[in-house]
PDB file of C-alpha atoms in Angstrom:
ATOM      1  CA  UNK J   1      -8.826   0.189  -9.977  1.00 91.00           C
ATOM      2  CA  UNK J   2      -9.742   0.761 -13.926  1.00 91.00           C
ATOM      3  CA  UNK J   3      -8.273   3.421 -15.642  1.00 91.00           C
ATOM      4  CA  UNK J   4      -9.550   4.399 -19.272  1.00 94.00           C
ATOM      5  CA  UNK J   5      -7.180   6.013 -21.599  1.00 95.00           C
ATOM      6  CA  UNK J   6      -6.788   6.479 -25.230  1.00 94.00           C
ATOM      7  CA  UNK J   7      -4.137   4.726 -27.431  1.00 93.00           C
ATOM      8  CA  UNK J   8      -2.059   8.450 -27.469  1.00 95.00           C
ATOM      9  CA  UNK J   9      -2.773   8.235 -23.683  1.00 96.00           C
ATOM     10  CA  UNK J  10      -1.203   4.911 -23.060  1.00 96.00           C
ATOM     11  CA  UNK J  11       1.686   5.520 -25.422  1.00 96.00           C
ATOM     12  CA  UNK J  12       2.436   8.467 -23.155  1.00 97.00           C
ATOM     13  CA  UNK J  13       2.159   6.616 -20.172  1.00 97.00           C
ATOM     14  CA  UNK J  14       4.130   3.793 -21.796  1.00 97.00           C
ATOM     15  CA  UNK J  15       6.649   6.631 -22.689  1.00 98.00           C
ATOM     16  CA  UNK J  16       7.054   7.928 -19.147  1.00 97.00           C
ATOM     17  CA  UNK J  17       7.031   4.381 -17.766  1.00 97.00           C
ATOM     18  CA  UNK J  18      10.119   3.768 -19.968  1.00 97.00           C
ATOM     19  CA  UNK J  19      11.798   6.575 -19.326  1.00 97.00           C
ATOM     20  CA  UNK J  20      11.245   6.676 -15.653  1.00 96.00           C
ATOM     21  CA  UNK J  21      12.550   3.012 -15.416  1.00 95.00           C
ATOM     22  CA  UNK J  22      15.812   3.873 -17.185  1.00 96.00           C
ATOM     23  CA  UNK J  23      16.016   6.557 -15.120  1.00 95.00           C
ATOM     24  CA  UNK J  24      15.691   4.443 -11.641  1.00 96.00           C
ATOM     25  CA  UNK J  25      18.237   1.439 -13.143  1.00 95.00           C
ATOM     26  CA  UNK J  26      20.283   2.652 -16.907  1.00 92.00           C
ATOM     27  CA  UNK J  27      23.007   2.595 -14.005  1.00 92.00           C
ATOM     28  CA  UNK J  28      22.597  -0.503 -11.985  1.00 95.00           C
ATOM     29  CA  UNK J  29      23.876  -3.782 -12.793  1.00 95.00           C
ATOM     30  CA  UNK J  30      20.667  -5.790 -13.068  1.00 91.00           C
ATOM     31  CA  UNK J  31      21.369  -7.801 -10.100  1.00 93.00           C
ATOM     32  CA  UNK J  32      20.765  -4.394  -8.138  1.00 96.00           C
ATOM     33  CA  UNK J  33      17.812  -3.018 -10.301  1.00 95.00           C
ATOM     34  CA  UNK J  34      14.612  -1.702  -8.719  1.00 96.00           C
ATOM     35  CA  UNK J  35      12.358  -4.554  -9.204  1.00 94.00           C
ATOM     36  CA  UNK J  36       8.953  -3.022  -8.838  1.00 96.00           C
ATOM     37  CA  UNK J  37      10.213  -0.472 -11.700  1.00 96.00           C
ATOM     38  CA  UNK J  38      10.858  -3.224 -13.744  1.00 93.00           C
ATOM     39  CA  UNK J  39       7.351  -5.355 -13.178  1.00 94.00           C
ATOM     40  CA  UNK J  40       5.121  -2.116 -13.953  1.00 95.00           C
ATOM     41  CA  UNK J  41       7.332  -1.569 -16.929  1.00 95.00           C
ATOM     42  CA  UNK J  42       6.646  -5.973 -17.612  1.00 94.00           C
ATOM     43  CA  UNK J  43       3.062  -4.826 -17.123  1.00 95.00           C
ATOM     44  CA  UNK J  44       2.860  -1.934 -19.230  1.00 96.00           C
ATOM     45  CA  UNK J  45       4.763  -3.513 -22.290  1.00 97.00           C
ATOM     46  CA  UNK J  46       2.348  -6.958 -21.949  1.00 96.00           C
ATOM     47  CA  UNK J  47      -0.615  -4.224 -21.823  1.00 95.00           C
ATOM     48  CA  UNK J  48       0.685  -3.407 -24.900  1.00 96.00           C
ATOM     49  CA  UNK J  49       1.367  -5.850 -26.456  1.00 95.00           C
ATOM     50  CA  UNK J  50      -1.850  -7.696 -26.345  1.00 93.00           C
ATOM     51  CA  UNK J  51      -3.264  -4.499 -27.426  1.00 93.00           C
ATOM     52  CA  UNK J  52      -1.677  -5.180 -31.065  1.00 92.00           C
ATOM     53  CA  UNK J  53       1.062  -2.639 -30.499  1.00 93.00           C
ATOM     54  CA  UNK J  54       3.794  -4.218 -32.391  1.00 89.00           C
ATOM     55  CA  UNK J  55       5.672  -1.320 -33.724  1.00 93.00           C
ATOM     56  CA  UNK J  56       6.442  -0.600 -29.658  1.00 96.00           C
ATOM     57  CA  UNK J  57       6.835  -3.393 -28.217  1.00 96.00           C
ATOM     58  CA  UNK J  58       7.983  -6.717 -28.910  1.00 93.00           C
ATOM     59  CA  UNK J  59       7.611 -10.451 -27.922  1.00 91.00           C
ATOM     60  CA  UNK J  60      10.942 -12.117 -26.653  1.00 90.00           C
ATOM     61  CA  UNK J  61      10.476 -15.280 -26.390  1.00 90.00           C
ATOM     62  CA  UNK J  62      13.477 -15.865 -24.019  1.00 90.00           C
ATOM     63  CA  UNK J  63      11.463 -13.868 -21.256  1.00 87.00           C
ATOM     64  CA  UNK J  64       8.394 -14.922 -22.016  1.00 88.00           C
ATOM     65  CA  UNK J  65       7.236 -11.390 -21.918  1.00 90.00           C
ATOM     66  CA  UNK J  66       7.141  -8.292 -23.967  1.00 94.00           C
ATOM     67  CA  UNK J  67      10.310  -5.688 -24.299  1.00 95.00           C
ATOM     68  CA  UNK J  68      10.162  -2.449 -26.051  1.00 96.00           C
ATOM     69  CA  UNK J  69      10.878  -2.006 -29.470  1.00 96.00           C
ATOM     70  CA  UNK J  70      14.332  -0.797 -31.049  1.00 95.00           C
ATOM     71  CA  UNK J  71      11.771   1.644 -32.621  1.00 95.00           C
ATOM     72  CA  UNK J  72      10.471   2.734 -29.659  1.00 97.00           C
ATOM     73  CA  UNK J  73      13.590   2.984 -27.781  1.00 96.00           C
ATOM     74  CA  UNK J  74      15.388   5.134 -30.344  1.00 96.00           C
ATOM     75  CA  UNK J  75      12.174   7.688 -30.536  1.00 96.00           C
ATOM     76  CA  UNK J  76      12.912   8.359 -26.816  1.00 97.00           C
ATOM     77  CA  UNK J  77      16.695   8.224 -26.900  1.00 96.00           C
ATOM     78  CA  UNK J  78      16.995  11.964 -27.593  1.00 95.00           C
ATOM     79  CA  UNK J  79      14.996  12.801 -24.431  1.00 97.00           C
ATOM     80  CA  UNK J  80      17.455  10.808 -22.193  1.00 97.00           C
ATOM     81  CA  UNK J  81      20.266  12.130 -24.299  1.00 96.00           C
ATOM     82  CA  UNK J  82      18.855  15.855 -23.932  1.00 96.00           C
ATOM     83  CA  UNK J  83      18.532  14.787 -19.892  1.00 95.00           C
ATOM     84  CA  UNK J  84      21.990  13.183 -19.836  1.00 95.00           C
ATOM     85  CA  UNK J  85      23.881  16.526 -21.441  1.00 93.00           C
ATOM     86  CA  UNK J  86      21.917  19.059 -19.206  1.00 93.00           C
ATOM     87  CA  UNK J  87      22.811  16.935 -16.152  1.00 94.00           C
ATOM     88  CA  UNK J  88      26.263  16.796 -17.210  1.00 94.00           C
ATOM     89  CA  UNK J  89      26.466  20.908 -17.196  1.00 92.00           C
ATOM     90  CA  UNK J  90      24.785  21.465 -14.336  1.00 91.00           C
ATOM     91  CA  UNK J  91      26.679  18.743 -12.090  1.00 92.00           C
ATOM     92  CA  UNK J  92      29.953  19.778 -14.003  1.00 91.00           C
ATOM     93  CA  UNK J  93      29.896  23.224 -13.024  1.00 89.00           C
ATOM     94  CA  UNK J  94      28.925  22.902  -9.279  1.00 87.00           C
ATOM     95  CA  UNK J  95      31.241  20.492  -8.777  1.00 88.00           C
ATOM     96  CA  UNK J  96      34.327  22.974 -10.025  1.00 87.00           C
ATOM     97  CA  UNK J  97      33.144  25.745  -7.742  1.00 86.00           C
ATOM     98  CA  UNK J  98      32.238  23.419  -4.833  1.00 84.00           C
ATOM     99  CA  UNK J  99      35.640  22.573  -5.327  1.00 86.00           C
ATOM    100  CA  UNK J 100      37.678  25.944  -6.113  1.00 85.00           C
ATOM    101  CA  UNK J 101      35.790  27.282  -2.842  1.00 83.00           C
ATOM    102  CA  UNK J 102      36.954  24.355  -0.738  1.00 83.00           C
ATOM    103  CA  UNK J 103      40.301  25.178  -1.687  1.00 84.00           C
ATOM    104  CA  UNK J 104      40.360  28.752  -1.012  1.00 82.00           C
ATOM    105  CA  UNK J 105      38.008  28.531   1.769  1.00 81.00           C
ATOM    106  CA  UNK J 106      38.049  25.350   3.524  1.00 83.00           C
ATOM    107  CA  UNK J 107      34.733  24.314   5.314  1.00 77.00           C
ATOM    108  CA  UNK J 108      33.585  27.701   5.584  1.00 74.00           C
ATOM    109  CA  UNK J 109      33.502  27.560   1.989  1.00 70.00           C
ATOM    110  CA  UNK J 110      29.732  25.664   3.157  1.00 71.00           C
ATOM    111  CA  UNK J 111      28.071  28.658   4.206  1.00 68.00           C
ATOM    112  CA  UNK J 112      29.581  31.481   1.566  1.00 60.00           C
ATOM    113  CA  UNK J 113      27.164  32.306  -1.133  1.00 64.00           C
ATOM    114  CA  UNK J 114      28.241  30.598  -4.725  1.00 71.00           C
ATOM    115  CA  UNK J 115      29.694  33.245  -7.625  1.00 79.00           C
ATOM    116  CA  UNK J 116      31.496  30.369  -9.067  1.00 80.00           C
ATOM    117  CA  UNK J 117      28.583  28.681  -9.814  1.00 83.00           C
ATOM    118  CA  UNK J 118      27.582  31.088 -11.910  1.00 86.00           C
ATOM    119  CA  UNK J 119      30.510  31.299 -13.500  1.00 87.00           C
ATOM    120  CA  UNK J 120      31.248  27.780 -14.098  1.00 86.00           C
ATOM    121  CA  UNK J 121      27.545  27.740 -15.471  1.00 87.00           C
ATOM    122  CA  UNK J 122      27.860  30.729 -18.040  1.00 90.00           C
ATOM    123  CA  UNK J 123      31.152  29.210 -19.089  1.00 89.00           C
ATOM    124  CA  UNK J 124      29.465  25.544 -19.689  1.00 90.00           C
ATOM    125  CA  UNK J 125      26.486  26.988 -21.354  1.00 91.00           C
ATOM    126  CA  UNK J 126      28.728  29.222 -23.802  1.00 93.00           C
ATOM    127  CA  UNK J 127      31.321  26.753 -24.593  1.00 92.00           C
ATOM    128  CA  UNK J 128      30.973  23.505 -23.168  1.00 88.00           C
ATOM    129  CA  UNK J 129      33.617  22.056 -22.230  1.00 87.00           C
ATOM    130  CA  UNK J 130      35.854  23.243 -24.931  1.00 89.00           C
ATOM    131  CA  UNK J 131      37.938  25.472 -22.684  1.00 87.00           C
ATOM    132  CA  UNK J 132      37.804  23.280 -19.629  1.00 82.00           C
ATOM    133  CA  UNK J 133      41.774  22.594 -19.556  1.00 79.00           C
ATOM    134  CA  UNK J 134      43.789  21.282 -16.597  1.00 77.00           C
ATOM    135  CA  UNK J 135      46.453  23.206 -15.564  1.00 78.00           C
ATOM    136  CA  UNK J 136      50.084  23.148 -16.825  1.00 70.00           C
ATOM    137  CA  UNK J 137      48.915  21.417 -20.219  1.00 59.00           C
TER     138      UNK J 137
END
């Protein structure tokens, strides 16, 4: 298979490529990381870097193989960052009415509809977690 794309093309596919790796193993130790992830990334950065793309992607010569750039890496680091906080919210403020209607419900708390959530989630989205105390302090 060929595939034809412009330089802004492949920078966006080398974009999602890096992002979608980190994605699949920022959180594994590398041991346990997703190995075809990481050999499409290997393939996209070599790509790359035989291309002359040498403000995004550099040669290491301990791998033998082309990383990304600290350049490159910070000009997406607000996109994971941006991903990371809104994760944080959402997760945050499901788990504290999961909770709160386990405790007042029990497992029937499974099938009641979710006010909480809501409430958690305006609560988040106003203030963060600035008012998020725990109790007795």
């Amino acid at each position: 298979m060929n595939l034809e794309l412009s330089e802004d093309q492949f920078m966006t596919l080398m974009e999602l490529v890096y992002l979608g790796g980190w994605m699949a193993n920022a959180n594994r130790a590398p041991e346990e990381e997703i190995s075809r992830f990481e050999e499409m990334e290997d393939q996209i950065y070599a790509i790359a870097g035989e291309a002359g793309m040498t403000r995004d992607v550099c040669l290491d010569e301990h791998i033998h193989g082309y990383l990304p750039s600290q350049e490159f890496e910070k000009r997406l680091d607000a996109y994971i960052a941006e991903y990371d906080e809104a994760t944080f919210k959402e997760e945050l403020a499901y788990r504290l009415a999961h909770r709160d209607l386990l405790e007042a419900y029990g497992s029937a708390a499974e099938t009641l509809p979710d006010p909480l959530l809501e409430r958690y989630r305006a609560e988040i989205s106003a203030h963060g977690v600035d008012r998020l105390r725990l109790a007795g302090t």
